[in-house]
Structure formats: C-alpha cells, structure tokens
Coordinates of N, CA and C in Angstrom, one line a residue:
Chain A
X1 N 91.8 110.3 100.2 CA 90.8 110.8 99.3 C 89.4 111.0 100.0
X2 N 88.7 112.0 99.5 CA 87.4 112.3 100.2 C 86.4 111.1 100.0
X3 N 85.8 110.7 101.1 CA 84.7 109.7 101.0 C 83.5 110.1 101.8
X4 N 82.4 110.0 101.2 CA 81.1 110.2 101.9 C 80.2 109.0 101.7
X5 N 79.8 108.4 102.8 CA 79.1 107.1 102.7 C 77.7 107.3 103.5
X6 N 76.6 107.2 102.7 CA 75.3 107.4 103.3 C 74.8 106.0 103.8
X7 N 73.9 106.0 104.8 CA 73.3 104.8 105.3 C 72.0 105.2 106.0
X8 N 71.1 104.2 106.2 CA 69.9 104.5 106.9 C 68.6 104.5 106.1
X9 N 68.8 104.4 104.7 CA 67.6 104.4 103.9 C 66.8 103.1 104.0
X10 N 65.6 103.1 103.4 CA 64.8 101.9 103.4 C 63.4 102.2 103.0
X11 N 62.5 101.2 103.3 CA 61.1 101.4 103.0 C 60.4 101.8 104.3
X12 N 59.5 102.8 104.2 CA 58.8 103.3 105.4 C 57.4 103.8 104.9
X13 N 56.5 103.6 105.9 CA 55.1 104.0 105.6 C 54.9 105.5 105.7
X14 N 54.0 106.0 104.9 CA 53.7 107.5 105.0 C 53.4 107.9 106.5
X15 N 53.9 109.0 106.9 CA 53.7 109.5 108.2 C 54.8 109.1 109.2
X16 N 55.6 108.1 108.8 CA 56.6 107.6 109.8 C 57.9 108.4 109.6
X17 N 58.9 108.0 110.4 CA 60.2 108.7 110.4 C 61.3 107.8 110.0
X18 N 62.4 108.4 109.6 CA 63.6 107.7 109.2 C 64.8 108.7 109.4
X19 N 66.0 108.2 109.8 CA 67.1 109.0 109.9 C 68.3 108.5 109.0
X20 N 68.7 109.4 108.2 CA 69.9 109.1 107.3 C 71.2 109.6 108.0
X21 N 72.3 108.8 107.7 CA 73.6 109.2 108.2 C 74.5 109.3 107.0
X22 N 75.5 110.1 107.1 CA 76.6 110.3 106.1 C 77.9 110.3 106.8
X23 N 78.7 109.3 106.7 CA 80.0 109.2 107.3 C 81.1 109.8 106.4
X24 N 81.9 110.7 106.9 CA 82.8 111.4 106.0 C 84.2 111.1 106.4
X25 N 85.1 111.1 105.4 CA 86.6 110.9 105.7 C 87.4 111.6 104.6
X26 N 88.6 111.8 104.8 CA 89.5 112.3 103.8 C 89.6 113.8 103.7
X27 N 88.9 114.5 104.6 CA 89.0 116.0 104.6 C 88.7 116.5 106.0
X28 N 88.9 117.7 106.3 CA 88.7 118.3 107.6 C 87.2 118.6 107.7
X29 N 86.5 117.7 108.2 CA 85.0 117.7 108.3 C 84.5 119.0 108.8
X30 N 85.0 119.5 109.9 CA 84.5 120.6 110.6 C 84.7 121.9 109.9
X31 N 85.4 121.9 108.8 CA 85.7 123.1 108.0 C 84.7 123.4 107.0
X32 N 83.8 122.5 106.7 CA 82.9 122.6 105.5 C 81.4 122.5 105.8
X33 N 80.7 123.3 105.1 CA 79.2 123.1 105.1 C 78.9 121.8 104.4
X34 N 77.8 121.2 104.8 CA 77.4 119.9 104.2 C 75.9 120.0 103.8
X35 N 75.6 119.3 102.7 CA 74.3 119.4 102.1 C 73.7 118.0 102.0
X36 N 72.4 118.0 101.9 CA 71.6 116.8 101.4 C 71.0 117.2 100.1
X37 N 71.1 116.4 99.1 CA 70.5 116.6 97.7 C 69.7 115.3 97.4
X38 N 68.5 115.4 96.9 CA 67.8 114.2 96.6 C 67.4 114.1 95.1
X39 N 67.1 112.9 94.7 CA 66.7 112.6 93.3 C 65.6 111.6 93.3
X40 N 64.4 112.0 92.9 CA 63.3 111.1 92.8 C 63.5 110.1 91.6
X41 N 62.9 109.0 91.7 CA 63.1 108.0 90.6 C 62.9 108.6 89.2
X42 N 63.9 108.5 88.3 CA 63.8 109.0 87.0 C 63.7 110.5 86.8
X43 N 64.0 111.2 87.9 CA 63.9 112.7 87.9 C 65.2 113.4 88.1
X44 N 65.2 114.7 88.2 CA 66.4 115.5 88.4 C 66.8 115.6 89.8
X45 N 67.8 116.5 90.0 CA 68.4 116.7 91.3 C 67.7 117.9 92.0
X46 N 67.4 117.7 93.3 CA 66.8 118.7 94.1 C 67.6 118.9 95.4
X47 N 68.0 120.1 95.7 CA 68.7 120.4 96.9 C 67.7 120.4 98.1
X48 N 68.1 119.8 99.2 CA 67.2 119.6 100.3 C 67.5 120.4 101.5
X49 N 68.8 120.4 102.0 CA 69.1 121.1 103.2 C 70.6 121.3 103.3
X50 N 71.0 122.3 104.1 CA 72.4 122.5 104.3 C 72.6 122.9 105.8
X51 N 73.8 122.5 106.3 CA 74.2 122.9 107.7 C 75.6 123.5 107.6
X52 N 75.7 124.6 108.3 CA 77.0 125.3 108.3 C 78.1 124.4 109.0
X53 N 79.3 124.8 108.9 CA 80.4 124.0 109.4 C 80.3 123.8 110.9
X54 N 79.7 124.8 111.6 CA 79.7 124.7 113.1 C 78.3 124.1 113.6
X55 N 77.5 123.7 112.6 CA 76.2 123.2 113.0 C 75.1 124.1 113.4
X56 N 75.4 125.4 113.4 CA 74.5 126.4 113.9 C 73.5 126.8 112.9
X57 N 73.9 127.3 111.7 CA 73.0 127.7 110.7 C 72.5 126.6 109.8
X58 N 71.2 126.5 109.6 CA 70.7 125.5 108.7 C 69.6 126.1 107.8
X59 N 69.5 125.6 106.6 CA 68.5 126.0 105.7 C 67.9 124.8 105.0
X60 N 66.6 124.9 104.6 CA 65.9 123.8 104.0 C 65.1 124.3 102.8
X61 N 64.9 123.3 101.9 CA 63.9 123.6 100.8 C 62.5 123.7 101.4
X62 N 61.6 124.5 100.8 CA 60.3 124.7 101.4 C 59.5 123.4 101.7
X63 N 59.6 122.5 100.8 CA 58.8 121.3 100.9 C 59.1 120.4 102.1
X64 N 60.2 120.6 102.7 CA 60.6 119.8 103.9 C 60.7 120.6 105.2
X65 N 60.5 121.9 105.1 CA 60.6 122.7 106.3 C 59.6 122.2 107.3
X66 N 60.0 122.1 108.6 CA 59.1 121.6 109.7 C 59.0 120.1 109.8
X67 N 59.5 119.4 108.8 CA 59.5 117.9 108.8 C 60.9 117.3 108.9
X68 N 61.8 117.9 108.2 CA 63.2 117.3 108.2 C 64.1 118.2 109.0
X69 N 65.1 117.6 109.7 CA 66.1 118.3 110.5 C 67.5 117.8 110.1
X70 N 68.3 118.7 109.6 CA 69.7 118.4 109.3 C 70.6 118.7 110.6
X71 N 71.5 117.8 110.8 CA 72.5 118.1 111.9 C 73.8 117.4 111.6
X72 N 74.8 117.7 112.4 CA 76.1 117.1 112.2 C 76.7 116.9 113.6
X73 N 77.7 115.9 113.6 CA 78.5 115.7 114.8 C 79.9 115.7 114.3
X74 N 80.6 116.9 114.6 CA 81.9 117.0 114.1 C 82.9 116.1 114.8
X75 N 82.6 115.6 116.0 CA 83.5 114.7 116.7 C 83.4 113.3 116.1
X76 N 82.4 113.0 115.3 CA 82.2 111.7 114.6 C 82.3 111.8 113.1
X77 N 82.6 113.0 112.6 CA 82.6 113.2 111.2 C 81.4 112.7 110.5
X78 N 80.2 113.0 111.0 CA 79.0 112.4 110.5 C 77.9 113.5 110.4
X79 N 77.2 113.4 109.2 CA 76.1 114.3 108.9 C 74.8 113.4 109.0
X80 N 73.7 114.1 109.5 CA 72.5 113.4 109.6 C 71.3 114.1 108.9
X81 N 70.3 113.4 108.6 CA 69.0 114.0 108.2 C 67.9 113.2 108.8
X82 N 67.3 113.9 109.8 CA 66.1 113.3 110.5 C 64.9 113.6 109.6
X83 N 64.2 112.6 109.2 CA 63.0 112.9 108.3 C 61.8 112.4 109.0
X84 N 60.9 113.3 109.4 CA 59.6 113.0 110.1 C 58.4 113.2 109.1
X85 N 57.3 112.6 109.5 CA 56.1 112.8 108.7 C 56.3 112.7 107.2
X86 N 56.9 111.6 106.9 CA 57.3 111.3 105.5 C 56.1 111.2 104.6
X87 N 56.3 111.6 103.4 CA 55.2 111.6 102.4 C 55.7 110.8 101.2
X88 N 54.8 110.4 100.3 CA 55.2 109.6 99.1 C 56.1 110.4 98.2
X89 N 55.9 111.7 98.2 CA 56.7 112.5 97.3 C 58.2 112.7 97.9
X90 N 58.4 112.2 99.1 CA 59.8 112.2 99.6 C 60.6 111.0 99.1
X91 N 60.0 110.1 98.4 CA 60.7 108.9 97.8 C 61.8 109.4 96.9
X92 N 63.0 109.0 97.1 CA 64.1 109.5 96.3 C 65.4 108.8 96.8
X93 N 66.4 108.9 96.0 CA 67.8 108.7 96.5 C 68.3 110.0 97.1
X94 N 68.8 109.8 98.4 CA 69.3 111.0 99.1 C 70.9 110.9 99.1
X95 N 71.5 112.0 98.5 CA 72.9 112.1 98.5 C 73.4 113.2 99.5
X96 N 74.5 112.9 100.2 CA 75.1 113.9 101.0 C 76.2 114.5 100.1
X97 N 76.5 115.8 100.2 CA 77.5 116.4 99.4 C 78.2 117.5 100.1
X98 N 79.4 117.8 99.7 CA 80.1 118.9 100.4 C 80.8 119.8 99.3
X99 N 81.4 120.8 99.8 CA 82.1 121.8 98.9 C 81.9 123.2 99.3
X100 N 81.1 123.4 100.4 CA 80.9 124.8 100.9 C 79.6 125.3 100.5
X101 N 79.6 126.6 100.1 CA 78.3 127.3 99.8 C 78.2 127.6 98.3
X102 N 78.9 126.9 97.5 CA 78.8 127.2 96.1 C 78.4 125.9 95.3
X103 N 79.4 125.2 94.7 CA 79.2 124.0 94.0 C 79.5 122.8 94.9
X104 N 79.0 121.7 94.5 CA 79.2 120.5 95.3 C 80.3 119.6 94.7
X105 N 81.4 119.7 95.4 CA 82.6 119.0 94.9 C 82.6 117.5 95.1
X106 N 82.1 117.1 96.2 CA 82.1 115.6 96.5 C 80.7 115.2 96.9
X107 N 80.4 113.9 96.4 CA 79.1 113.4 96.7 C 79.2 111.9 97.2
X108 N 78.3 111.5 98.1 CA 78.2 110.1 98.4 C 77.6 109.3 97.3
X109 N 77.4 108.0 97.6 CA 76.8 107.2 96.6 C 75.3 107.2 96.6
X110 N 74.8 107.7 97.7 CA 73.3 107.8 97.8 C 72.7 106.7 98.6
X111 N 71.5 107.1 99.2 CA 70.8 106.1 100.0 C 69.3 106.2 99.6
X112 N 68.7 105.1 99.3 CA 67.3 105.1 98.7 C 66.3 105.1 99.9
X113 N 65.4 106.1 99.8 CA 64.3 106.2 100.8 C 63.0 106.0 100.0
X114 N 62.2 105.0 100.3 CA 61.0 104.7 99.6 C 59.8 104.8 100.6
X115 N 58.9 105.7 100.4 CA 57.8 105.9 101.3 C 56.5 105.3 100.6
X116 N 56.0 104.3 101.2 CA 54.9 103.5 100.6 C 54.2 102.8 101.6
X117 N 52.9 102.7 101.5 CA 52.0 101.9 102.4 C 52.0 100.4 101.9
Chain B
X1 N 63.3 132.5 94.2 CA 64.1 131.3 93.8 C 64.5 131.4 92.3
X2 N 65.8 131.1 92.0 CA 66.2 131.2 90.6 C 65.9 129.9 89.9
X3 N 65.2 130.0 88.8 CA 64.8 128.8 88.1 C 65.9 128.6 86.9
X4 N 66.4 127.4 86.9 CA 67.3 127.0 85.8 C 66.6 126.1 84.8
X5 N 66.8 126.5 83.5 CA 66.1 125.7 82.4 C 67.2 125.2 81.4
X6 N 67.2 123.9 81.2 CA 68.2 123.3 80.3 C 67.5 122.9 79.0
X7 N 68.3 123.0 77.9 CA 67.8 122.5 76.6 C 69.0 122.0 75.8
X8 N 68.7 121.0 74.9 CA 67.4 120.3 74.9 C 67.3 119.3 76.0
X9 N 66.2 118.6 76.1 CA 66.0 117.6 77.1 C 66.9 116.3 76.8
X10 N 66.9 116.0 75.5 CA 67.7 114.9 75.0 C 68.5 115.4 73.8
X11 N 69.7 115.0 73.7 CA 70.6 115.3 72.6 C 71.2 114.0 72.0
X12 N 70.9 113.7 70.8 CA 71.4 112.5 70.1 C 72.6 112.9 69.3
X13 N 73.8 112.3 69.6 CA 75.0 112.6 69.0 C 75.8 111.4 68.7
X14 N 76.5 111.4 67.6 CA 77.4 110.3 67.2 C 78.7 110.4 67.9
X15 N 79.4 109.3 68.3 CA 80.7 109.4 68.8 C 81.7 110.2 67.9
X16 N 82.5 111.1 68.5 CA 83.4 111.9 67.7 C 82.8 113.2 67.3
X17 N 81.5 113.4 67.4 CA 80.9 114.6 67.1 C 80.9 115.6 68.3
X18 N 80.5 116.8 68.0 CA 80.5 117.9 69.0 C 79.1 118.0 69.6
X19 N 79.0 118.3 70.9 CA 77.7 118.4 71.5 C 77.7 119.7 72.3
X20 N 76.6 120.5 72.2 CA 76.5 121.7 72.9 C 75.2 121.7 73.7
X21 N 75.3 121.9 75.0 CA 74.2 121.9 75.9 C 74.0 123.3 76.4
X22 N 72.7 123.7 76.6 CA 72.4 125.0 77.0 C 71.7 125.0 78.4
X23 N 71.9 126.1 79.1 CA 71.4 126.3 80.4 C 71.0 127.8 80.6
X24 N 69.8 128.1 81.0 CA 69.4 129.5 81.2 C 68.9 129.7 82.6
X25 N 69.3 130.8 83.2 CA 68.9 131.2 84.5 C 67.7 132.3 84.4
X26 N 66.8 132.2 85.4 CA 65.7 133.1 85.3 C 66.1 134.6 85.7
X27 N 67.3 134.8 86.3 CA 67.8 136.1 86.5 C 69.3 135.9 86.5
X28 N 70.0 137.1 86.4 CA 71.5 137.0 86.3 C 72.1 136.3 87.5
X29 N 73.0 135.4 87.2 CA 73.8 134.7 88.2 C 75.3 134.9 88.0
X30 N 75.6 136.0 87.3 CA 77.0 136.3 87.0 C 77.7 135.0 86.4
X31 N 78.7 134.5 87.0 CA 79.3 133.3 86.5 C 79.2 132.1 87.5
X32 N 78.2 132.3 88.4 CA 78.1 131.3 89.5 C 77.3 130.1 89.1
X33 N 77.9 129.3 88.2 CA 77.3 128.2 87.6 C 78.2 127.0 87.6
X34 N 77.7 125.8 87.9 CA 78.4 124.6 87.9 C 77.7 123.6 86.9
X35 N 78.5 122.7 86.4 CA 77.9 121.6 85.6 C 78.3 120.2 86.2
X36 N 77.4 119.3 86.2 CA 77.6 118.0 86.7 C 77.3 116.9 85.6
X37 N 78.0 115.8 85.7 CA 77.7 114.7 84.8 C 77.2 113.5 85.7
X38 N 76.1 112.9 85.3 CA 75.6 111.7 86.1 C 75.4 110.6 85.2
X39 N 76.0 109.4 85.5 CA 75.7 108.2 84.8 C 74.7 107.3 85.6
X40 N 74.1 106.4 84.9 CA 73.0 105.6 85.6 C 73.6 104.9 86.8
X41 N 72.8 105.0 87.9 CA 73.2 104.3 89.2 C 74.4 105.0 89.9
X42 N 74.8 106.1 89.5 CA 76.0 106.8 90.1 C 75.6 108.1 90.6
X43 N 76.4 108.7 91.5 CA 76.2 110.0 92.0 C 76.7 111.0 90.9
X44 N 76.2 112.2 91.0 CA 76.7 113.2 90.1 C 78.1 113.5 90.4
X45 N 78.8 114.0 89.3 CA 80.2 114.3 89.4 C 80.4 115.7 88.9
X46 N 81.1 116.6 89.7 CA 81.3 117.9 89.3 C 82.3 118.0 88.1
X47 N 81.8 118.7 87.0 CA 82.6 118.9 85.8 C 83.3 120.2 85.7
X48 N 82.4 121.2 86.0 CA 82.9 122.6 85.7 C 82.3 123.5 86.8
X49 N 83.0 124.6 87.2 CA 82.4 125.6 88.1 C 82.9 127.0 87.6
X50 N 82.3 128.0 88.2 CA 82.6 129.3 87.7 C 82.3 129.5 86.2
X51 N 81.4 128.7 85.7 CA 80.9 128.7 84.3 C 81.9 128.1 83.4
X52 N 83.2 128.3 83.6 CA 84.2 127.9 82.6 C 85.4 127.2 83.2
X53 N 85.5 126.9 84.4 CA 86.7 126.3 85.1 C 86.5 124.8 85.2
X54 N 87.4 124.1 84.6 CA 87.2 122.6 84.8 C 87.6 122.1 86.2
X55 N 86.8 121.2 86.7 CA 87.1 120.6 88.0 C 88.3 119.6 87.8
X56 N 88.9 119.3 88.9 CA 90.0 118.3 88.8 C 89.6 117.0 88.1
X57 N 90.3 116.6 87.1 CA 90.0 115.4 86.4 C 89.1 115.5 85.2
X58 N 88.6 116.7 85.0 CA 87.7 116.9 83.8 C 88.5 117.0 82.5
X59 N 88.3 116.2 81.5 CA 89.1 116.3 80.3 C 88.9 117.6 79.6
X60 N 89.9 118.0 78.8 CA 89.9 119.3 78.2 C 88.9 119.3 77.0
X61 N 88.4 118.2 76.6 CA 87.3 118.3 75.5 C 86.0 118.9 76.1
X62 N 85.9 119.1 77.4 CA 84.8 119.8 78.0 C 85.1 121.2 78.1
X63 N 84.2 122.1 77.7 CA 84.4 123.5 77.9 C 83.1 124.2 78.2
X64 N 83.2 125.2 79.1 CA 82.0 125.9 79.5 C 82.1 127.4 79.2
X65 N 80.9 128.0 78.9 CA 80.9 129.4 78.6 C 79.7 130.1 79.1
X66 N 79.7 131.4 78.9 CA 78.5 132.2 79.3 C 78.6 132.9 80.6
X67 N 77.7 133.9 80.8 CA 77.6 134.6 82.0 C 76.3 135.3 82.0
X68 N 75.9 135.7 83.2 CA 74.6 136.4 83.3 C 73.4 135.3 83.4
X69 N 72.7 135.2 82.3 CA 71.6 134.2 82.2 C 71.8 133.1 81.2
X70 N 72.8 133.1 80.4 CA 72.9 132.1 79.3 C 74.2 131.5 79.4
X71 N 74.2 130.1 79.4 CA 75.4 129.3 79.6 C 75.4 128.1 78.6
X72 N 76.6 127.7 78.3 CA 76.7 126.5 77.5 C 77.8 125.6 78.0
X73 N 77.6 124.3 77.8 CA 78.6 123.3 78.0 C 78.8 122.6 76.7
X74 N 80.1 122.6 76.2 CA 80.4 122.0 74.9 C 81.4 120.8 75.2
X75 N 81.0 119.7 74.5 CA 81.9 118.5 74.5 C 82.4 118.5 73.0
X76 N 83.7 118.7 72.8 CA 84.3 118.9 71.5 C 84.2 117.6 70.6
X77 N 84.5 116.5 71.2 CA 84.5 115.2 70.4 C 84.0 114.1 71.4
X78 N 82.7 113.7 71.2 CA 82.2 112.8 72.2 C 82.8 111.5 72.2
X79 N 83.2 111.0 73.4 CA 83.7 109.7 73.7 C 82.6 108.9 74.3
X80 N 82.8 107.6 74.2 CA 81.8 106.6 74.7 C 81.4 106.9 76.2
X81 N 82.4 107.3 77.0 CA 82.2 107.6 78.4 C 81.4 108.9 78.7
X82 N 81.2 109.7 77.7 CA 80.5 111.0 77.9 C 79.0 110.9 77.8
X83 N 78.5 109.7 77.3 CA 77.1 109.6 77.2 C 76.5 109.4 78.6
X84 N 75.7 110.4 79.0 CA 75.3 110.6 80.4 C 74.2 111.7 80.5
X85 N 73.8 112.0 81.7 CA 72.9 113.2 81.9 C 73.7 114.3 82.5
X86 N 73.5 115.5 82.0 CA 74.3 116.6 82.5 C 73.3 117.6 83.1
X87 N 73.7 118.1 84.3 CA 72.9 119.1 85.0 C 73.7 120.4 85.2
X88 N 73.0 121.5 85.1 CA 73.6 122.8 85.5 C 73.0 123.2 86.9
X89 N 73.7 124.0 87.7 CA 73.4 124.4 89.0 C 73.9 125.8 89.3
X90 N 73.0 126.6 89.9 CA 73.4 128.0 90.2 C 73.7 128.1 91.7
X91 N 74.7 128.9 92.0 CA 75.0 129.2 93.4 C 75.2 130.6 93.7
X92 N 74.6 131.5 92.9 CA 74.7 132.9 93.1 C 73.8 133.4 94.2
X93 N 72.6 132.8 94.3 CA 71.6 133.3 95.3 C 71.0 132.0 95.9
X94 N 71.3 131.9 97.2 CA 70.8 130.7 98.0 C 70.4 131.1 99.4
X95 N 69.6 130.4 100.1 CA 69.0 129.1 99.6 C 67.8 129.5 98.7
X96 N 67.3 128.6 97.9 CA 67.9 127.3 97.6 C 68.9 127.3 96.5
X97 N 69.8 126.3 96.6 CA 70.7 126.0 95.4 C 69.8 125.3 94.4
X98 N 69.8 125.7 93.2 CA 68.9 125.1 92.2 C 69.6 124.5 91.0
X99 N 69.0 123.4 90.5 CA 69.5 122.7 89.4 C 68.6 122.9 88.2
X100 N 69.1 122.7 87.0 CA 68.3 122.5 85.8 C 67.7 121.1 85.8
X101 N 66.8 120.8 84.9 CA 66.2 119.5 84.9 C 67.0 118.4 84.2
X102 N 68.1 118.8 83.6 CA 69.0 117.9 83.0 C 68.9 117.8 81.5
X103 N 70.0 117.4 80.8 CA 70.0 117.1 79.4 C 70.7 115.7 79.3
X104 N 70.0 114.8 78.6 CA 70.5 113.5 78.4 C 71.2 113.4 77.1
X105 N 72.5 113.1 77.1 CA 73.3 112.9 75.9 C 73.3 111.5 75.5
X106 N 72.7 111.1 74.4 CA 72.6 109.7 74.0 C 73.2 109.5 72.7
X107 N 73.5 108.2 72.5 CA 74.2 107.8 71.2 C 73.2 107.8 70.1
X108 N 73.6 108.5 69.0 CA 72.8 108.6 67.8 C 72.9 107.3 67.0

C-alpha cells in the first residue's frame, strides 16, 4: 500500500531554515509528480510546490518563491522541501502528496513547522 | 489564479439526514474538480474526482455533481463518521492548484 511519511518539522526562529523530508513506498516513485501542501493552524489547505517525476520541472506558490526549494531523490524514494528565510506565516502542518497533475490521491500524515521567536 | 469558494462555511445536520455542500469556481474548470474529507488531526482523504467519480473506498452515499463553475457534494444519509471538514480543489488550470476554504459538517 502507498505510504508517505514526512519528517523534519519543528520549532524554528524567523529567518532561519528547515528541511522537510517525505519517504515514500508502495508505488513507483519515479513515475509520479509530488507535491507539498500546507495547512496553517485552524485554516484550510494551501498548495505549496510541485516537482515533476524527473525532478526537472518545479513550480511554487507565489508566497514561497525564492525562499523554498522542492527536490527529490528517485534513488531514495524521498521528496524534500528546503525552507529558507522562514516567516511566521509559514507556520503550518506540511503534507506531502502524490497523484500526478490533477487531484491528490495519497497524503502523508503531515509534519508541523512552527516559526516563532 | 482560479479562486474556489465553498458554502456554507458550517452545515449542521442530524444523523440520517441529507447534506448538500456547494463549491463555486471563479472561471470554468469543466469537470476538473476533486473533493476531500478531513477529520481532526488527520490528513485529507480524496473522496471524489472528475466532479462525480468516487475514489476507491468512497461509500455510495457520497455523490458529486456539476460542471463549469458550480459543483455540489451530496451525502445522502449522514453517518457518524461523515462529520468532518470537506474541501473542493480544482486542477483545470495550474499552477497553482487551488482549494476552497472548506465546509464543516457538524452534528445538529
């Protein structure tokens, strides 16, 4: 069965960096685009970034462009999100999700990132 | 960017009753719409895609309809496990993929 397991979240000060990981299993990792979606406390879902199956094409929501970098290692079945220059408004649970370029079929359990001084 | 608007924000329904949730897109998205269910402390779960196709494991008391800019999710007879927050999401024009703000279905 498909499993996505996020890790790397925690408490970080504004302006600092954090890297999230998402370990995948149960499907052919290199065949699928992968996404990060976040949810601020008590709020709705916000798409953050996507990386194509081959790791070449990447897109970001406007609020994280230039600060976040999505990447993947198909040899390790792992997705990453490097988050630099973090702001308080980046505080959220970050989910990795897959399913291609349409709907998100599978989600991880989420990793909480809290940006606070 | 396509803006998705859900209504109502909260829907109070008694178990066994019917619930109808609405989702509107700011421009036509054909049938490129998905619905998700999220319970407290859990990840979202895909319920429907293509506006009206049930995902694997979605009970047939859930039905989706609509096309263009107006969509609905209907739960024919609410069960205790259906009380949750529901989100719509468009995938017609991306990036970005966009979600509605959610509808909370609560026990009346």
